[in-house]
């Protein structure tokens, strides 16, 4: 309400009540308003804050004045009576939530003229119980431009709830005095509102009809508007903000800069072409959607139209063909397909600068979120079914009967589209995208062998459909820019892209990671099956190809949008952001291309088709001479074709093969000869001081390009930090590295078990927790650690945790001791026990944001899974090699150990188990590269179960063959065994992996 507790001075109430009868007049905007508009040009506002009574809803002062006049009462009598003596205290209590409105009325009507005053107060509340329609328009227009809105009101409890007759969903923040216990003009309530909006006073605009409230807001630094009448206030607010605040239409905003059109010429055209009145004002707003061709809502009187035009500036040839949109919609309308009714097309650039057409505005529901929030499970299912039927209606149109036989070419649609979009992409290319380069080569070689020709929409998706306000019925299919004659399955694939996009994707919200069964939404394969049933066609085998092609096309479109945004021509404010998604979409397209390749090749026998030669002989030697490897490879350079499982280093691509040879030579020259020296330092008194020799070896490895080999190509597509290896390629190198004495890191097996806490306090996070096995914490060079803890224990179990960077010199961190594995401390980094007690860290240090910790942990585990398993295979292979050398030189019972039956059986079993485990790990790496980590989930669990157990058995046999020598430090076997045993816990206990594999098997 606009009446505040400080109106204790009777003269103020009297003066205000006398002026109240004049508040319905509409004076012109004065010069002081214009001067303030000029002043505000330099400011950037982020929020608009509204009082309620007298601003959003009718003023109680106006009604009170009218009541006094009607009942022949002295002006100001009502407020003077309410705010005098004990009544004033009661009023304060009501505004602060201590009394309800009903209790307040009983207090103030106890002594004098109770019936008259009571009926007046009740009538005031009744008359105020609605929002002024123009203000709803204003609020929605403001929000459409990306600004926040808030209500800041002196309010009261009435009939069990706060008196708030406004649309609550229109406001980001609502601050009511009855809930907070403080009221305007107390500065604290203004500050509370600003704090909840997260804006500074100078970034906000405040509207109130009370001069005292406005004065206090101005003193805090807020831009203020004193509301005398709402029309004048809206005019001033328009001047301050710089955009119109009336005529809001759902999903529209003010016309964006660079997209303006001359309204005078448009109005003249509409008068001549459609006979619109010359006296009705013309309002114009731009639809938020429409990334390519700008689209406008046009209103003149009661007539609502949609205008769609080509964007301004130089355009790519054949792009933005609005003429084709107009033609196809007109033809399909006659065939019963739900499309907007077309009215006229103008190809004269002198009218609006570019070609445009007009159609009727079709009100209804447009769903931007494919999860369809607010609908029931059955309603969601009905919406998707209706969408599927609408798509079938398009594809069932008789092309000749519709007069569209020349609308496109027949046959080879996909091939032509690949050429067209490749050309478009090249024309708008701003930088090299590796995945697009691969797609441009792959797509022409994997085209469908059979295509049907129908009318295709080209961009058929949920948010291009207008649904009936109440029924699951499609009223209109929008955005026909990409329509032509072509392969209808491409439309189905385009319709299902949302299934593979994340929910936060800026152009189209996705369904990825949602439980579709719980939502009642069909999966992409279920949706495809429904389409095939509706159309009466056979199932589509090469579905992955169509998804890859669709994402390829989206990438080309986004790249065009991005380039236009750089040139200032894009029609959407999201254009620049969307353009920056091109690489991610291209990579997603390549994932499906690889899946399609995997589908084609999975029945082909794996391996090199040359005569059978054992490829792993080089791995059974402790020393793998680089010279011998180079000689071997110089005679056989054929690599396994892309898409195959590479089971031997011989089949690696040239770059990976070169790294393999470099790494093998480095191990022979620098690592094996110095293993004992490195081991001795780990047990010396100065073991916690970094070994100078180890630092020299690191520099040598960097100089040879053997650094960050573990970073997968998916994570580092531009190869800025690593070597650009796939998981499968890295696996072969990792086995070689596993033959060394470097112990793998030990990590938590389940990130959801984290119990440490991260609590936000103002601008900092406060950390508390007891941490075990903190890798690298003992190294004196350690300056930074990554702390994982729970920020929201009540969230979903995978959204409770967060990761944050912590400087090791922050007060409250206590490094207790190094922890050992079978007596091995792994210096100088080690694995420490740490206690964090009230450690305060700036909030900017949080990684990705609150609740993303589990996601980060899972992301970094991708290559780590292969890393650990292939190192274990390296351990086992070297242990077997040492065992073979040992048994050849030792004699028992009169003959060499190598001739003993039990030893021979152990050697054979060890080789068989190593080969089996290696193939399984390579398969898992291959699936991670070609399908996805999720699809390879079962294989990943298998390798974490198989590899450590295999290594333990093989190493144990070797130790048994060595006897007591196998337990000492003269050989690496004891260390190999210790770390292999640790990895049965570090990568999760066997029981967990068995359970995962069993559950997946039972589901399949």
CSV table of C-alpha atoms in Angstrom, one decimal, residues 545-864:
chain,number,residue,atom,x,y,z
A,545,UNK,CA,23.2,-41.4,-39.8
A,546,UNK,CA,20.1,-39.2,-39.9
A,547,UNK,CA,20.8,-37.8,-36.4
A,548,UNK,CA,24.4,-37.1,-37.4
A,549,UNK,CA,23.2,-35.4,-40.6
A,550,UNK,CA,20.7,-33.3,-38.7
A,551,UNK,CA,23.3,-32.1,-36.1
A,552,UNK,CA,25.7,-31.3,-39.0
A,553,UNK,CA,23.0,-29.1,-40.6
A,554,UNK,CA,22.4,-27.4,-37.2
A,555,UNK,CA,26.1,-26.7,-36.9
A,556,UNK,CA,26.1,-25.0,-40.3
A,557,UNK,CA,23.1,-22.9,-39.4
A,558,UNK,CA,24.6,-21.9,-36.0
A,559,UNK,CA,27.8,-21.0,-37.7
A,560,UNK,CA,25.9,-18.7,-40.1
A,561,UNK,CA,24.1,-17.1,-37.1
A,562,UNK,CA,27.4,-16.6,-35.3
A,563,UNK,CA,29.0,-14.9,-38.3
A,564,UNK,CA,26.0,-12.6,-38.7
A,565,UNK,CA,26.2,-11.8,-35.0
A,566,UNK,CA,29.8,-10.7,-35.5
A,567,UNK,CA,28.6,-8.5,-38.3
A,568,UNK,CA,25.6,-7.2,-36.3
A,569,UNK,CA,23.0,-8.8,-38.6
A,570,UNK,CA,21.7,-11.6,-36.4
A,571,UNK,CA,18.0,-11.4,-35.5
A,572,UNK,CA,18.3,-12.8,-32.0
A,573,UNK,CA,20.0,-11.6,-28.9
A,574,UNK,CA,21.0,-15.2,-28.3
A,575,UNK,CA,22.8,-15.4,-31.7
A,576,UNK,CA,26.3,-14.9,-30.4
A,577,UNK,CA,25.8,-17.4,-27.6
A,578,UNK,CA,24.2,-19.9,-30.0
A,579,UNK,CA,27.0,-19.5,-32.5
A,580,UNK,CA,29.6,-20.4,-29.9
A,581,UNK,CA,27.8,-23.7,-29.5
A,582,UNK,CA,28.8,-24.8,-33.0
A,583,UNK,CA,31.8,-26.9,-31.9
A,584,UNK,CA,29.8,-28.8,-29.3
A,585,UNK,CA,27.0,-29.6,-31.8
A,586,UNK,CA,29.6,-30.7,-34.4
A,587,UNK,CA,31.2,-33.0,-31.9
A,588,UNK,CA,27.8,-34.4,-31.1
A,589,UNK,CA,27.1,-35.0,-34.8
A,590,UNK,CA,30.4,-36.9,-35.0
A,591,UNK,CA,29.4,-39.1,-32.0
A,592,UNK,CA,26.4,-40.3,-34.0
A,593,UNK,CA,28.5,-40.7,-37.2
A,594,UNK,CA,30.8,-43.0,-35.3
A,595,UNK,CA,27.8,-44.9,-33.9
A,596,UNK,CA,26.6,-45.4,-37.4
A,597,UNK,CA,30.0,-46.5,-38.4
A,598,UNK,CA,30.1,-48.9,-35.5
A,599,UNK,CA,26.7,-50.3,-36.5
A,600,UNK,CA,28.0,-51.0,-40.0
A,601,UNK,CA,31.3,-52.4,-38.9
A,602,UNK,CA,30.4,-54.3,-35.8
A,603,UNK,CA,29.8,-57.5,-37.8
A,604,UNK,CA,33.2,-57.3,-39.6
A,605,UNK,CA,35.9,-59.5,-38.1
A,606,UNK,CA,38.2,-57.3,-36.0
A,607,UNK,CA,42.0,-57.1,-36.6
A,608,UNK,CA,44.3,-56.8,-39.5
A,609,UNK,CA,43.4,-59.0,-42.5
A,610,UNK,CA,47.1,-59.8,-43.2
A,611,UNK,CA,48.4,-63.4,-42.6
A,612,UNK,CA,48.3,-64.3,-38.9
A,613,UNK,CA,51.3,-62.9,-37.0
A,614,UNK,CA,51.5,-62.5,-33.3
A,615,UNK,CA,51.3,-58.7,-32.7
A,616,UNK,CA,52.0,-58.7,-28.9
A,617,UNK,CA,55.5,-60.2,-29.0
A,618,UNK,CA,57.0,-56.8,-28.5
A,619,UNK,CA,55.1,-56.4,-25.2
A,620,UNK,CA,56.6,-59.6,-23.7
A,621,UNK,CA,60.0,-58.0,-23.4
A,622,UNK,CA,61.2,-55.9,-20.5
A,623,UNK,CA,63.1,-53.7,-22.9
A,624,UNK,CA,61.3,-52.7,-26.1
A,625,UNK,CA,64.0,-51.4,-28.4
A,626,UNK,CA,62.8,-48.4,-30.4
A,627,UNK,CA,65.1,-49.3,-33.2
A,628,UNK,CA,63.6,-52.8,-33.5
A,629,UNK,CA,60.1,-51.3,-33.4
A,630,UNK,CA,60.9,-48.8,-36.1
A,631,UNK,CA,62.3,-51.6,-38.2
A,632,UNK,CA,59.2,-53.7,-37.6
A,633,UNK,CA,56.8,-50.8,-38.5
A,634,UNK,CA,58.8,-49.8,-41.6
A,635,UNK,CA,57.9,-53.1,-43.1
A,636,UNK,CA,54.2,-52.9,-42.2
A,637,UNK,CA,52.6,-49.4,-42.1
A,638,UNK,CA,49.0,-50.3,-42.9
A,639,UNK,CA,46.8,-49.1,-40.0
A,640,UNK,CA,43.4,-50.5,-39.1
A,641,UNK,CA,40.6,-48.6,-40.9
A,642,UNK,CA,38.7,-46.0,-38.8
A,643,UNK,CA,35.9,-47.5,-36.8
A,644,UNK,CA,37.7,-50.7,-36.1
A,645,UNK,CA,39.0,-51.9,-32.8
A,646,UNK,CA,42.7,-51.4,-32.8
A,647,UNK,CA,44.1,-54.4,-30.9
A,648,UNK,CA,47.8,-53.8,-31.7
A,649,UNK,CA,50.1,-50.8,-31.8
A,650,UNK,CA,50.8,-51.6,-35.4
A,651,UNK,CA,47.3,-50.5,-36.3
A,652,UNK,CA,47.6,-47.1,-34.6
A,653,UNK,CA,47.3,-43.9,-36.7
A,654,UNK,CA,50.7,-42.4,-37.7
A,655,UNK,CA,50.7,-39.7,-34.9
A,656,UNK,CA,49.8,-42.2,-32.2
A,657,UNK,CA,52.3,-44.8,-33.5
A,658,UNK,CA,55.1,-42.2,-33.5
A,659,UNK,CA,54.3,-41.3,-29.9
A,660,UNK,CA,54.3,-45.0,-29.0
A,661,UNK,CA,57.7,-45.5,-30.5
A,662,UNK,CA,59.0,-42.3,-28.7
A,663,UNK,CA,57.6,-43.5,-25.4
A,664,UNK,CA,59.1,-47.0,-25.7
A,665,UNK,CA,62.5,-45.5,-26.6
A,666,UNK,CA,62.2,-43.1,-23.6
A,667,UNK,CA,61.4,-46.0,-21.2
A,668,UNK,CA,64.4,-48.0,-22.5
A,669,UNK,CA,66.8,-45.1,-22.3
A,670,UNK,CA,65.7,-43.2,-19.2
A,671,UNK,CA,63.3,-45.2,-17.0
A,672,UNK,CA,64.3,-48.8,-16.8
A,673,UNK,CA,68.0,-48.1,-16.1
A,674,UNK,CA,67.2,-45.7,-13.3
A,675,UNK,CA,64.4,-47.5,-11.6
A,676,UNK,CA,66.5,-48.6,-8.6
A,677,UNK,CA,67.8,-45.1,-8.1
A,678,UNK,CA,64.3,-43.7,-8.1
A,679,UNK,CA,63.1,-46.4,-5.8
A,680,UNK,CA,65.9,-45.8,-3.3
A,681,UNK,CA,65.0,-42.1,-3.1
A,682,UNK,CA,61.5,-43.0,-2.1
A,683,UNK,CA,62.8,-44.8,1.1
A,684,UNK,CA,65.5,-42.2,1.9
A,685,UNK,CA,65.2,-39.7,4.8
A,686,UNK,CA,64.8,-36.8,2.3
A,687,UNK,CA,62.1,-38.6,0.4
A,688,UNK,CA,59.6,-35.8,0.9
A,689,UNK,CA,61.8,-33.4,-1.0
A,690,UNK,CA,61.3,-33.7,-4.8
A,691,UNK,CA,63.9,-35.9,-6.4
A,692,UNK,CA,66.1,-33.7,-8.7
A,693,UNK,CA,66.5,-36.6,-11.1
A,694,UNK,CA,62.8,-37.1,-11.4
A,695,UNK,CA,62.4,-33.4,-12.3
A,696,UNK,CA,65.1,-33.8,-15.0
A,697,UNK,CA,63.2,-36.7,-16.4
A,698,UNK,CA,60.0,-34.6,-16.5
A,699,UNK,CA,61.8,-32.0,-18.5
A,700,UNK,CA,63.2,-34.6,-20.8
A,701,UNK,CA,59.7,-36.1,-21.4
A,702,UNK,CA,58.2,-32.6,-22.1
A,703,UNK,CA,61.0,-32.0,-24.6
A,704,UNK,CA,60.1,-35.2,-26.4
A,705,UNK,CA,56.4,-34.3,-26.6
A,706,UNK,CA,55.5,-37.0,-24.0
A,707,UNK,CA,53.4,-34.8,-21.7
A,708,UNK,CA,49.7,-34.8,-20.9
A,709,UNK,CA,49.2,-37.8,-23.0
A,710,UNK,CA,46.2,-38.7,-20.9
A,711,UNK,CA,44.1,-35.7,-22.0
A,712,UNK,CA,41.5,-37.2,-24.5
A,713,UNK,CA,40.7,-35.7,-27.8
A,714,UNK,CA,37.1,-35.1,-26.7
A,715,UNK,CA,38.3,-32.9,-23.9
A,716,UNK,CA,41.0,-31.1,-25.9
A,717,UNK,CA,39.7,-31.0,-29.5
A,718,UNK,CA,42.1,-28.3,-30.6
A,719,UNK,CA,45.0,-30.2,-29.1
A,720,UNK,CA,46.2,-27.2,-27.0
A,721,UNK,CA,47.3,-29.1,-23.9
A,722,UNK,CA,47.7,-32.8,-24.8
A,723,UNK,CA,48.7,-35.0,-27.7
A,724,UNK,CA,45.2,-35.4,-29.2
A,725,UNK,CA,44.9,-39.1,-28.5
A,726,UNK,CA,41.6,-41.0,-28.3
A,727,UNK,CA,41.0,-43.2,-25.3
A,728,UNK,CA,41.9,-46.3,-27.5
A,729,UNK,CA,45.1,-44.8,-28.7
A,730,UNK,CA,46.1,-43.7,-25.3
A,731,UNK,CA,45.4,-47.1,-23.9
A,732,UNK,CA,48.2,-48.6,-25.9
A,733,UNK,CA,50.7,-46.0,-24.7
A,734,UNK,CA,49.4,-46.3,-21.1
A,735,UNK,CA,50.3,-50.0,-21.0
A,736,UNK,CA,53.9,-49.1,-21.8
A,737,UNK,CA,53.9,-46.5,-19.0
A,738,UNK,CA,52.5,-49.1,-16.6
A,739,UNK,CA,55.7,-51.1,-16.9
A,740,UNK,CA,57.4,-48.5,-14.9
A,741,UNK,CA,57.5,-48.1,-11.1
A,742,UNK,CA,55.2,-45.0,-11.0
A,743,UNK,CA,52.3,-45.8,-8.8
A,744,UNK,CA,48.8,-44.6,-9.9
A,745,UNK,CA,46.8,-42.2,-7.8
A,746,UNK,CA,44.3,-43.4,-5.2
A,747,UNK,CA,40.9,-41.7,-5.4
A,748,UNK,CA,37.5,-42.0,-3.8
A,749,UNK,CA,35.4,-44.8,-5.4
A,750,UNK,CA,32.0,-43.0,-4.9
A,751,UNK,CA,31.8,-39.2,-5.0
A,752,UNK,CA,28.3,-39.3,-3.5
A,753,UNK,CA,29.8,-40.7,-0.3
A,754,UNK,CA,31.5,-37.3,0.4
A,755,UNK,CA,30.5,-36.0,3.9
A,756,UNK,CA,32.6,-32.8,4.0
A,757,UNK,CA,30.5,-29.6,4.0
A,758,UNK,CA,30.7,-26.4,1.9
A,759,UNK,CA,28.4,-23.7,3.4
A,760,UNK,CA,27.9,-20.3,1.8
A,761,UNK,CA,28.2,-17.3,4.1
A,762,UNK,CA,27.9,-14.0,2.2
A,763,UNK,CA,30.8,-13.8,-0.3
A,764,UNK,CA,32.6,-16.8,1.0
A,765,UNK,CA,32.2,-20.6,1.4
A,766,UNK,CA,33.1,-22.1,4.7
A,767,UNK,CA,34.7,-25.6,4.4
A,768,UNK,CA,34.7,-28.3,7.1
A,769,UNK,CA,35.7,-31.9,6.8
A,770,UNK,CA,38.2,-34.7,7.5
A,771,UNK,CA,39.9,-35.8,4.2
A,772,UNK,CA,41.8,-39.1,3.7
A,773,UNK,CA,44.0,-40.1,0.7
A,774,UNK,CA,44.5,-36.5,-0.6
A,775,UNK,CA,46.9,-37.2,-3.4
A,776,UNK,CA,49.9,-34.9,-3.7
A,777,UNK,CA,49.1,-33.1,-0.4
A,778,UNK,CA,52.5,-33.9,1.1
A,779,UNK,CA,54.6,-32.4,-1.7
A,780,UNK,CA,56.2,-29.1,-0.4
A,781,UNK,CA,55.3,-27.5,-3.8
A,782,UNK,CA,51.6,-28.2,-3.3
A,783,UNK,CA,50.0,-24.7,-3.2
A,784,UNK,CA,46.4,-25.5,-4.3
A,785,UNK,CA,44.0,-28.3,-3.6
A,786,UNK,CA,40.6,-29.2,-5.0
A,787,UNK,CA,38.1,-29.7,-2.1
A,788,UNK,CA,34.9,-31.6,-2.7
A,789,UNK,CA,32.0,-31.3,-0.2
A,790,UNK,CA,28.3,-31.0,0.0
A,791,UNK,CA,26.7,-27.6,-0.7
A,792,UNK,CA,23.1,-28.9,-0.6
A,793,UNK,CA,22.5,-32.2,1.3
A,794,UNK,CA,18.8,-32.1,0.4
A,795,UNK,CA,19.4,-32.0,-3.3
A,796,UNK,CA,19.4,-35.0,-5.7
A,797,UNK,CA,22.3,-37.3,-4.6
A,798,UNK,CA,24.2,-36.4,-7.7
A,799,UNK,CA,23.6,-32.6,-7.2
A,800,UNK,CA,24.6,-32.3,-3.6
A,801,UNK,CA,28.4,-32.0,-4.1
A,802,UNK,CA,30.5,-29.2,-5.3
A,803,UNK,CA,34.2,-28.7,-6.0
A,804,UNK,CA,36.1,-25.6,-5.0
A,805,UNK,CA,39.8,-24.5,-5.2
A,806,UNK,CA,41.5,-23.9,-1.9
A,807,UNK,CA,44.9,-22.3,-1.3
A,808,UNK,CA,47.0,-24.6,0.9
A,809,UNK,CA,48.0,-21.7,3.1
A,810,UNK,CA,44.4,-20.8,4.0
A,811,UNK,CA,43.9,-20.7,7.8
A,812,UNK,CA,42.1,-23.8,9.1
A,813,UNK,CA,43.9,-26.4,6.9
A,814,UNK,CA,45.9,-29.0,8.9
A,815,UNK,CA,48.0,-31.6,7.2
A,816,UNK,CA,48.0,-34.5,9.7
A,817,UNK,CA,50.2,-37.2,8.2
A,818,UNK,CA,51.1,-39.2,5.1
A,819,UNK,CA,49.1,-42.4,4.6
A,820,UNK,CA,50.8,-45.5,3.3
A,821,UNK,CA,49.7,-48.4,1.1
A,822,UNK,CA,51.3,-51.6,2.3
A,823,UNK,CA,54.0,-49.4,3.8
A,824,UNK,CA,54.6,-47.5,0.6
A,825,UNK,CA,54.1,-43.7,1.1
A,826,UNK,CA,54.6,-42.7,-2.5
A,827,UNK,CA,56.8,-39.6,-1.8
A,828,UNK,CA,57.2,-36.7,-2.4
A,829,UNK,CA,53.5,-36.2,-3.3
A,830,UNK,CA,52.1,-38.9,-1.1
A,831,UNK,CA,48.5,-39.3,0.0
A,832,UNK,CA,47.8,-37.2,3.0
A,833,UNK,CA,45.3,-37.0,5.9
A,834,UNK,CA,43.9,-33.5,6.1
A,835,UNK,CA,41.5,-31.7,8.4
A,836,UNK,CA,39.6,-28.6,7.2
A,837,UNK,CA,38.1,-26.6,10.0
A,838,UNK,CA,36.1,-23.4,9.2
A,839,UNK,CA,38.3,-22.8,6.1
A,840,UNK,CA,37.0,-19.6,4.4
A,841,UNK,CA,37.3,-19.5,0.6
A,842,UNK,CA,36.1,-16.8,-1.9
A,843,UNK,CA,32.9,-17.9,-3.6
A,844,UNK,CA,34.5,-17.3,-7.0
A,845,UNK,CA,36.7,-20.3,-6.4
A,846,UNK,CA,33.9,-22.8,-6.9
A,847,UNK,CA,34.3,-24.9,-10.0
A,848,UNK,CA,31.5,-24.7,-12.7
A,849,UNK,CA,29.0,-23.8,-9.9
A,850,UNK,CA,27.2,-25.3,-6.9
A,851,UNK,CA,26.0,-28.9,-7.3
A,852,UNK,CA,28.4,-29.8,-10.2
A,853,UNK,CA,31.0,-31.7,-8.1
A,854,UNK,CA,29.8,-35.2,-9.1
A,855,UNK,CA,29.6,-34.2,-12.7
A,856,UNK,CA,33.3,-33.0,-12.6
A,857,UNK,CA,34.4,-36.1,-10.8
A,858,UNK,CA,32.7,-38.3,-13.4
A,859,UNK,CA,34.1,-36.3,-16.3
A,860,UNK,CA,37.7,-36.6,-15.2
A,861,UNK,CA,37.2,-40.4,-14.6
A,862,UNK,CA,36.8,-41.0,-18.3
A,863,UNK,CA,40.4,-41.5,-19.4
A,864,UNK,CA,41.3,-42.4,-15.7
